[in-house]
Amino acid sequence: MSQEPIEPNPGSELDPKNFVGRAETMRRAFEMLDAGQNIILNDPRRMGKTFWMVTFAAEMENTDQLQVVWIDYMGVDTVDEFLRKTVDALVKLRSMPEQVLKYLGGLFENVSGEAASGPLKIKAEVRQASALELLGNVLTKVDEEIGACKQLPLVIAMDEVPDAVDAIMRKGCRDDGLNLLERLRTLRLSSRNVRWILAGSIGFHHVLQGREDLVNDLNPLPFGPLRKADAVSLAQRLALGIGRELGAGAADAMAEITDCWPYLIQKLFDAMKYDEHGEADHTEVIAEEVQRRFDAFVADRDQSRDVTQFVSRIEEHYGAGSKLAYAILDATATGPHWRPIGKLPADLRADELFLEVFGKLQDDHYLLVRGDEVGWRYQVIRTIYRQRRMLK
């Protein structure tokens, strides 16, 4: 079967025609949502969650199985802005019931009979209502009217939610962030015709402040890297996109070295458009080049800036436990991949924060416990971490 070329676009690809793999994820997500379940995606950044949600929305529309609206909350740092982002996406949905649009037109300026005609602003006559109250009223109205019109269920795919909540809290409004999560949970539990997907670049555990009940109604959707066959297929299409042939073993090497992370595969093929002199490269890609390009990518701090999160976010999210977190990661990043937990340095295990920090490192997808052993969940992150920490 012939494959269409893909031009590398690391981190920014959102065209569904260039989406590769995750057929099982698509099937499982539909089954969960169709059964009335709501979904949480907790995987690390650069795993392809956003691209998948955009593609899932297109697939559901093309097959007439569900309505899906994707909303990106990156950059939101107030509840008011969270409300406006939500409403702006809803009014642009082609299938939104007319009664909802009329209702929104009574609350916001610049909402026409069909869509937003400019920046949304809350009308003066309803400004006494809080943003949380308006958010609840809007989404309740959407749920009611979709049922009244007997439309397909609507899936609201909320991207970067914990990031937005974290920004709201950091702006000095801790209660606003928790209240937003609580209102969303209430809406999920009361909805009959709306389903929900919540995702983010940071784990929800970083913003819950011990309130795990605020997301315990959400069901995890297994995501992770691509399957190897899909990673190989992506490599083949990207090779076509840069006009280079893949030599024996090159696609397999790409999958192995990147742990099948689509972002890293895209990033390496983007680099392989050119040789070391900056000239267009049309030679055959061999396995040795894949390793060499990966090593160069990790060593180049400018090129690999997007993956420095694996080191730079420790202080941001671990607070008083940051030093201990680094010490645990340092201890597990060198030597054998798997090691007995009881063999970690005694002073680390004796720290009063050890269990808390050790648990967070698992929640953040650094570490994986297997019986009485611990290892890194992804070897590629371990490699990047060792390079950034200058560990031998």
Tab-separated table of C-alpha atoms in Angstrom:
chain	number	residue	atom	x	y	z
A	1	MET	CA	0.000	0.000	0.000
A	2	SER	CA	1.408	3.397	-0.981
A	3	GLN	CA	1.894	5.984	1.739
A	4	GLU	CA	1.425	9.733	1.499
A	5	PRO	CA	4.499	11.829	2.350
A	6	ILE	CA	4.483	13.904	5.538
A	7	GLU	CA	6.570	17.060	5.801
A	8	PRO	CA	8.082	17.158	9.316
A	9	ASN	CA	6.317	19.630	11.581
A	10	PRO	CA	7.465	18.727	15.108
A	11	GLY	CA	5.170	19.875	17.882
A	12	SER	CA	2.767	21.770	15.618
A	13	GLU	CA	1.165	19.147	13.363
A	14	LEU	CA	-2.638	19.240	13.617
A	15	ASP	CA	-3.761	18.122	10.148
A	16	PRO	CA	-5.720	14.854	10.578
A	17	LYS	CA	-4.578	13.602	7.161
A	18	ASN	CA	-1.052	13.416	8.577
A	19	PHE	CA	-2.069	11.502	11.688
A	20	VAL	CA	-0.532	8.044	12.023
A	21	GLY	CA	-1.638	5.141	14.211
A	22	ARG	CA	-3.587	4.914	17.477
A	23	ALA	CA	-6.489	3.012	15.888
A	24	GLU	CA	-7.000	1.089	19.123
A	25	THR	CA	-7.029	4.345	21.106
A	26	MET	CA	-9.676	5.738	18.758
A	27	ARG	CA	-11.825	2.631	19.150
A	28	ARG	CA	-11.508	2.492	22.902
A	29	ALA	CA	-12.206	6.217	23.330
A	30	PHE	CA	-15.399	5.946	21.289
A	31	GLU	CA	-16.582	2.930	23.262
A	32	MET	CA	-15.946	4.701	26.573
A	33	LEU	CA	-17.653	7.936	25.542
A	34	ASP	CA	-20.548	6.141	23.849
A	35	ALA	CA	-21.141	4.261	27.100
A	36	GLY	CA	-21.376	7.553	28.993
A	37	GLN	CA	-17.892	7.490	30.508
A	38	ASN	CA	-15.692	10.576	30.696
A	39	ILE	CA	-11.954	10.428	29.948
A	40	ILE	CA	-8.761	11.779	31.474
A	41	LEU	CA	-5.436	11.887	29.599
A	42	ASN	CA	-2.465	12.214	31.932
A	43	ASP	CA	0.500	11.424	29.700
A	44	PRO	CA	3.614	13.656	29.487
A	45	ARG	CA	3.989	16.520	27.054
A	46	ARG	CA	4.966	15.795	23.465
A	47	MET	CA	3.203	12.435	23.459
A	48	GLY	CA	0.684	13.597	20.825
A	49	LYS	CA	-2.443	14.072	22.983
A	50	THR	CA	-3.511	17.321	21.313
A	51	PHE	CA	-3.025	15.980	17.774
A	52	TRP	CA	-4.990	12.882	18.733
A	53	MET	CA	-7.916	14.921	20.117
A	54	VAL	CA	-8.071	17.055	16.962
A	55	THR	CA	-7.968	13.921	14.799
A	56	PHE	CA	-10.525	12.151	16.985
A	57	ALA	CA	-12.875	15.097	16.521
A	58	ALA	CA	-12.477	14.918	12.736
A	59	GLU	CA	-12.943	11.139	12.727
A	60	MET	CA	-16.130	11.315	14.784
A	61	GLU	CA	-17.532	13.994	12.472
A	62	ASN	CA	-16.614	12.066	9.319
A	63	THR	CA	-18.214	8.863	10.623
A	64	ASP	CA	-21.199	10.620	12.234
A	65	GLN	CA	-20.649	8.836	15.553
A	66	LEU	CA	-20.214	11.736	17.996
A	67	GLN	CA	-19.922	15.504	17.961
A	68	VAL	CA	-16.565	16.641	19.347
A	69	VAL	CA	-15.363	20.157	20.116
A	70	TRP	CA	-11.697	20.600	21.036
A	71	ILE	CA	-10.824	23.541	23.300
A	72	ASP	CA	-7.253	24.603	24.062
A	73	TYR	CA	-6.866	26.331	27.450
A	74	MET	CA	-3.120	26.989	27.194
A	75	GLY	CA	-2.415	30.548	28.346
A	76	VAL	CA	-5.619	30.847	30.377
A	77	ASP	CA	-4.947	32.235	33.867
A	78	THR	CA	-8.379	33.425	35.055
A	79	VAL	CA	-11.773	31.777	35.348
A	80	ASP	CA	-13.219	34.569	33.179
A	81	GLU	CA	-10.848	33.639	30.362
A	82	PHE	CA	-11.677	29.938	30.827
A	83	LEU	CA	-15.343	30.830	30.344
A	84	ARG	CA	-14.669	32.910	27.222
A	85	LYS	CA	-12.497	30.192	25.650
A	86	THR	CA	-15.264	27.666	26.244
A	87	VAL	CA	-18.045	29.814	24.837
A	88	ASP	CA	-15.961	30.895	21.846
A	89	ALA	CA	-15.441	27.253	20.861
A	90	LEU	CA	-19.082	26.330	21.387
A	91	VAL	CA	-20.499	29.095	19.210
A	92	LYS	CA	-18.189	28.038	16.366
A	93	LEU	CA	-19.508	24.466	16.410
A	94	ARG	CA	-21.591	24.097	13.260
A	95	SER	CA	-24.091	21.750	14.876
A	96	MET	CA	-24.741	23.890	17.954
A	97	PRO	CA	-28.539	24.115	18.483
A	98	GLU	CA	-30.077	27.465	17.589
A	99	GLN	CA	-31.557	27.835	21.065
A	100	VAL	CA	-28.067	27.669	22.574
A	101	LEU	CA	-26.803	30.393	20.262
A	102	LYS	CA	-29.769	32.583	21.169
A	103	TYR	CA	-29.104	31.946	24.838
A	104	LEU	CA	-25.439	32.858	24.448
A	105	GLY	CA	-26.432	35.969	22.526
A	106	GLY	CA	-28.290	37.092	25.633
A	107	LEU	CA	-25.184	36.701	27.773
A	108	PHE	CA	-22.354	37.872	25.524
A	109	GLU	CA	-21.725	40.689	23.113
A	110	ASN	CA	-20.592	39.796	19.587
A	111	VAL	CA	-22.516	36.519	19.359
A	112	SER	CA	-24.517	36.537	16.136
A	113	GLY	CA	-27.231	34.101	15.149
A	114	GLU	CA	-24.652	31.593	13.934
A	115	ALA	CA	-21.278	32.284	15.530
A	116	ALA	CA	-19.061	34.766	17.297
A	117	SER	CA	-18.612	37.940	15.247
A	118	GLY	CA	-15.832	39.427	17.388
A	119	PRO	CA	-14.198	39.196	20.820
A	120	LEU	CA	-16.680	37.809	23.328
A	121	LYS	CA	-17.637	40.152	26.164
A	122	ILE	CA	-20.066	39.500	28.993
A	123	LYS	CA	-23.025	41.849	28.703
A	124	ALA	CA	-23.359	44.488	31.392
A	125	GLU	CA	-26.730	43.190	32.563
A	126	VAL	CA	-25.303	39.788	33.528
A	127	ARG	CA	-21.931	40.860	34.930
A	128	GLN	CA	-23.191	40.397	38.469
A	129	ALA	CA	-23.072	36.651	37.886
A	130	SER	CA	-19.711	34.963	38.475
A	131	ALA	CA	-17.788	33.342	35.655
A	132	LEU	CA	-18.282	29.963	37.337
A	133	GLU	CA	-22.027	30.490	37.504
A	134	LEU	CA	-22.167	31.488	33.836
A	135	LEU	CA	-20.006	28.517	32.843
A	136	GLY	CA	-22.382	26.179	34.642
A	137	ASN	CA	-25.450	27.798	33.096
A	138	VAL	CA	-23.989	27.667	29.578
A	139	LEU	CA	-22.932	24.029	29.697
A	140	THR	CA	-26.208	23.003	31.326
A	141	LYS	CA	-28.094	24.755	28.511
A	142	VAL	CA	-25.938	22.969	25.914
A	143	ASP	CA	-26.705	19.614	27.532
A	144	GLU	CA	-30.452	20.310	27.637
A	145	GLU	CA	-30.755	21.546	24.054
A	146	ILE	CA	-28.715	18.710	22.542
A	147	GLY	CA	-31.136	16.336	24.249
A	148	ALA	CA	-34.164	18.314	23.105
A	149	CYS	CA	-32.910	18.310	19.500
A	150	LYS	CA	-32.077	14.598	19.723
A	151	GLN	CA	-28.583	15.250	18.412
A	152	LEU	CA	-25.623	12.959	18.811
A	153	PRO	CA	-23.902	13.358	22.188
A	154	LEU	CA	-21.406	16.220	22.311
A	155	VAL	CA	-17.875	15.521	23.537
A	156	ILE	CA	-16.089	18.544	24.986
A	157	ALA	CA	-12.369	17.792	24.678
A	158	MET	CA	-10.709	20.163	27.158
A	159	ASP	CA	-6.959	20.432	26.541
A	160	GLU	CA	-4.392	21.889	28.970
A	161	VAL	CA	-6.875	22.007	31.859
A	162	PRO	CA	-4.403	21.403	34.733
A	163	ASP	CA	-2.044	23.929	33.146
A	164	ALA	CA	-4.805	26.542	33.191
A	165	VAL	CA	-5.776	25.675	36.772
A	166	ASP	CA	-2.115	25.898	37.799
A	167	ALA	CA	-1.849	29.356	36.186
A	168	ILE	CA	-5.042	30.505	37.934
A	169	MET	CA	-3.653	29.346	41.282
A	170	ARG	CA	-0.256	30.954	40.674
A	171	LYS	CA	-1.971	34.247	39.990
A	172	GLY	CA	-2.973	34.216	43.634
A	173	CYS	CA	-6.393	32.599	43.287
A	174	ARG	CA	-5.915	29.114	44.722
A	175	ASP	CA	-9.602	28.751	45.590
A	176	ASP	CA	-10.611	29.838	42.080
A	177	GLY	CA	-8.670	26.922	40.600
A	178	LEU	CA	-10.211	24.353	42.930
A	179	ASN	CA	-13.672	25.852	42.513
A	180	LEU	CA	-13.322	25.573	38.743
A	181	LEU	CA	-12.412	21.887	39.006
A	182	GLU	CA	-15.310	21.326	41.386
A	183	ARG	CA	-17.791	23.038	39.050
A	184	LEU	CA	-16.562	20.974	36.105
A	185	ARG	CA	-17.026	17.788	38.126
A	186	THR	CA	-20.580	18.809	39.062
A	187	LEU	CA	-21.341	19.467	35.394
A	188	ARG	CA	-19.926	16.119	34.339
A	189	LEU	CA	-22.045	14.267	36.858
A	190	SER	CA	-25.247	16.064	35.851
A	191	SER	CA	-24.759	15.893	32.063
A	192	ARG	CA	-26.811	13.442	30.033
A	193	ASN	CA	-25.954	14.465	26.481
A	194	VAL	CA	-22.440	15.848	26.954
A	195	ARG	CA	-19.299	13.759	27.413
A	196	TRP	CA	-15.910	15.025	28.520
A	197	ILE	CA	-12.222	14.517	27.799
A	198	LEU	CA	-9.775	16.352	30.088
A	199	ALA	CA	-6.075	16.510	29.265
A	200	GLY	CA	-3.010	18.520	30.176
A	201	SER	CA	0.741	18.864	29.913
A	202	ILE	CA	1.191	18.566	33.661
A	203	GLY	CA	-0.420	15.926	35.832
A	204	PHE	CA	-3.672	16.825	37.568
A	205	HIS	CA	-2.098	15.728	40.873
A	206	HIS	CA	-0.026	18.931	40.825
A	207	VAL	CA	-3.109	21.134	41.153
A	208	LEU	CA	-5.546	19.050	43.189
A	209	GLN	CA	-4.112	20.075	46.573
A	210	GLY	CA	-5.196	16.742	48.009
A	211	ARG	CA	-8.660	16.957	46.383
A	212	GLU	CA	-8.418	13.817	44.247
A	213	ASP	CA	-12.207	13.594	44.452
A	214	LEU	CA	-12.394	16.416	41.897
A	215	VAL	CA	-11.312	14.081	39.088
A	216	ASN	CA	-12.189	10.625	40.445
A	217	ASP	CA	-15.178	10.379	38.095
A	218	LEU	CA	-12.857	10.445	35.068
A	219	ASN	CA	-11.615	7.219	33.493
A	220	PRO	CA	-7.988	7.005	32.296
A	221	LEU	CA	-7.523	6.269	28.608
A	222	PRO	CA	-4.300	4.324	27.979
A	223	PHE	CA	-2.221	6.432	25.599
A	224	GLY	CA	1.566	6.366	25.760
A	225	PRO	CA	3.916	6.305	22.754
A	226	LEU	CA	2.996	4.880	19.361
A	227	ARG	CA	3.034	1.174	18.742
A	228	LYS	CA	6.219	0.142	16.993
A	229	ALA	CA	4.445	-0.634	13.710
A	230	ASP	CA	2.903	2.853	13.738
A	231	ALA	CA	6.233	4.474	14.603
A	232	VAL	CA	7.806	2.673	11.635
A	233	SER	CA	4.948	3.823	9.385
A	234	LEU	CA	5.404	7.422	10.572
A	235	ALA	CA	9.127	7.178	9.862
A	236	GLN	CA	8.460	5.885	6.355
A	237	ARG	CA	6.051	8.722	5.546
A	238	LEU	CA	8.395	11.357	6.985
A	239	ALA	CA	11.262	9.945	4.930
A	240	LEU	CA	9.120	10.423	1.835
A	241	GLY	CA	8.373	13.956	3.032
A	242	ILE	CA	12.062	14.901	3.123
A	243	GLY	CA	12.913	13.053	-0.070
A	244	ARG	CA	15.174	10.410	1.483
A	245	GLU	CA	14.999	6.622	1.364
A	246	LEU	CA	15.256	4.493	4.491
A	247	GLY	CA	18.039	1.944	4.550
A	248	ALA	CA	17.740	-1.473	6.147
A	249	GLY	CA	17.009	-1.179	9.847
A	250	ALA	CA	16.722	2.629	9.843
A	251	ALA	CA	12.995	2.755	10.629
A	252	ASP	CA	13.392	0.172	13.386
A	253	ALA	CA	16.309	2.160	14.818
A	254	MET	CA	14.189	5.308	14.786
A	255	ALA	CA	11.410	3.558	16.728
A	256	GLU	CA	13.838	2.068	19.259
A	257	ILE	CA	15.942	5.178	19.877
A	258	THR	CA	12.916	7.481	20.319
A	259	ASP	CA	10.831	4.977	22.310
A	260	CYS	CA	8.222	5.545	19.564
A	261	TRP	CA	7.520	9.131	20.654
A	262	PRO	CA	5.984	10.847	17.591
A	263	TYR	CA	7.416	14.269	18.488
A	264	LEU	CA	10.976	12.943	18.627
A	265	ILE	CA	10.531	11.049	15.363
A	266	GLN	CA	9.289	14.252	13.712
A	267	LYS	CA	12.142	16.245	15.244
A	268	LEU	CA	14.847	13.899	13.953
A	269	PHE	CA	13.429	13.779	10.437
A	270	ASP	CA	13.205	17.561	10.430
A	271	ALA	CA	16.924	17.658	11.197
A	272	MET	CA	17.683	15.020	8.565
A	273	LYS	CA	16.488	17.254	5.753
A	274	TYR	CA	19.982	18.739	5.759
A	275	ASP	CA	23.521	17.445	6.091
A	276	GLU	CA	26.125	18.804	8.526
A	277	HIS	CA	26.919	21.626	6.076
A	278	GLY	CA	23.304	22.810	5.873
A	279	GLU	CA	22.813	21.440	2.378
A	280	ALA	CA	19.757	19.426	1.322
A	281	ASP	CA	20.482	15.759	2.004
A	282	HIS	CA	19.088	13.128	-0.357
A	283	THR	CA	21.267	10.194	0.662
A	284	GLU	CA	19.873	7.007	2.143
A	285	VAL	CA	19.093	7.133	5.868
A	286	ILE	CA	20.984	4.434	7.738
A	287	ALA	CA	20.577	3.266	11.335
A	288	GLU	CA	23.901	4.787	12.409
A	289	GLU	CA	22.756	8.210	11.248
A	290	VAL	CA	19.587	7.954	13.351
A	291	GLN	CA	21.666	7.396	16.499
A	292	ARG	CA	24.076	10.178	15.546
A	293	ARG	CA	21.237	12.635	14.891
A	294	PHE	CA	19.565	11.768	18.188
A	295	ASP	CA	22.791	12.270	20.141
A	296	ALA	CA	23.310	15.626	18.432
A	297	PHE	CA	19.721	16.677	19.166
A	298	VAL	CA	20.024	15.913	22.878
A	299	ALA	CA	23.409	17.646	23.129
A	300	ASP	CA	22.172	20.805	21.371
A	301	ARG	CA	20.415	22.813	24.081
A	302	ASP	CA	18.670	25.081	21.571
A	303	GLN	CA	17.316	22.255	19.419
A	304	SER	CA	16.211	20.173	22.407
A	305	ARG	CA	14.764	23.013	24.448
A	306	ASP	CA	11.311	21.416	24.321
A	307	VAL	CA	12.531	18.401	26.278
A	308	THR	CA	14.249	20.329	29.070
A	309	GLN	CA	10.936	20.045	30.945
A	310	PHE	CA	12.208	16.685	32.151
A	311	VAL	CA	14.669	18.598	34.330
A	312	SER	CA	13.378	22.158	34.617
A	313	ARG	CA	9.929	21.428	36.057
A	314	ILE	CA	11.186	19.648	39.167
A	315	GLU	CA	11.607	22.836	41.218
A	316	GLU	CA	8.318	24.190	39.894
A	317	HIS	CA	6.219	21.238	41.011
A	318	TYR	CA	8.062	19.508	43.852
A	319	GLY	CA	8.760	22.436	46.161
A	320	ALA	CA	10.509	21.299	49.343
A	321	GLY	CA	10.915	17.839	47.816
A	322	SER	CA	12.884	19.068	44.772
A	323	LYS	CA	16.317	18.152	46.097
A	324	LEU	CA	15.118	14.676	47.062
A	325	ALA	CA	13.406	14.220	43.667
A	326	TYR	CA	16.655	15.016	41.847
A	327	ALA	CA	18.571	12.659	44.133
A	328	ILE	CA	16.165	9.774	43.436
A	329	LEU	CA	16.256	10.431	39.693
A	330	ASP	CA	20.047	10.708	39.717
A	331	ALA	CA	20.309	7.414	41.569
A	332	THR	CA	18.051	5.595	39.105
A	333	ALA	CA	19.322	7.264	35.916
A	334	THR	CA	22.700	5.538	36.093
A	335	GLY	CA	23.612	1.882	36.279
A	336	PRO	CA	21.159	-0.929	35.463
A	337	HIS	CA	17.734	0.022	34.170
A	338	TRP	CA	15.943	-1.947	36.914
A	339	ARG	CA	17.136	-1.998	40.493
A	340	PRO	CA	15.651	-3.112	43.840
A	341	ILE	CA	13.943	-0.229	45.627
A	342	GLY	CA	15.631	-1.406	48.803
A	343	LYS	CA	19.019	-0.803	47.165
A	344	LEU	CA	18.432	2.916	46.688
A	345	PRO	CA	20.717	4.980	48.954
A	346	ALA	CA	19.651	4.573	52.582
A	347	ASP	CA	19.673	8.319	53.263
A	348	LEU	CA	17.117	8.849	50.470
A	349	ARG	CA	14.794	6.126	51.728
A	350	ALA	CA	15.053	7.505	55.256
A	351	ASP	CA	13.910	10.983	54.232
A	352	GLU	CA	10.464	11.788	55.623
A	353	LEU	CA	9.375	12.961	52.156
A	354	PHE	CA	10.580	9.831	50.365
A	355	LEU	CA	7.220	8.081	49.899
A	356	GLU	CA	5.494	11.287	48.766
A	357	VAL	CA	8.202	12.256	46.290
A	358	PHE	CA	8.709	8.679	45.074
A	359	GLY	CA	4.962	8.502	44.352
A	360	LYS	CA	4.987	11.816	42.482
A	361	LEU	CA	7.852	10.639	40.291
A	362	GLN	CA	5.689	7.698	39.268
A	363	ASP	CA	2.656	9.933	38.687
A	364	ASP	CA	4.798	12.196	36.499
A	365	HIS	CA	5.847	9.208	34.365
A	366	TYR	CA	9.520	9.335	35.301
A	367	LEU	CA	9.637	6.081	37.235
A	368	LEU	CA	7.839	2.752	37.039
A	369	VAL	CA	7.642	0.203	39.851
A	370	ARG	CA	7.694	-3.480	38.922
A	371	GLY	CA	7.323	-5.676	41.976
A	372	ASP	CA	10.121	-4.618	44.339
A	373	GLU	CA	12.127	-2.960	41.555
A	374	VAL	CA	12.115	0.537	40.111
A	375	GLY	CA	13.155	1.728	36.661
A	376	TRP	CA	12.476	4.587	34.271
A	377	ARG	CA	9.188	4.376	32.399
A	378	TYR	CA	10.820	5.607	29.186
A	379	GLN	CA	14.446	4.969	28.345
A	380	VAL	CA	14.511	8.013	26.056
A	381	ILE	CA	13.613	10.328	28.961
A	382	ARG	CA	16.297	8.647	31.057
A	383	THR	CA	18.830	9.374	28.308
A	384	ILE	CA	17.775	13.016	28.017
A	385	TYR	CA	17.826	13.432	31.799
A	386	ARG	CA	21.324	11.999	32.082
A	387	GLN	CA	22.573	14.376	29.403
A	388	ARG	CA	20.994	17.407	31.062
A	389	ARG	CA	22.326	16.430	34.511
A	390	MET	CA	25.754	15.512	33.110
A	391	LEU	CA	25.523	12.035	34.639
A	392	LYS	CA	27.933	9.338	33.541
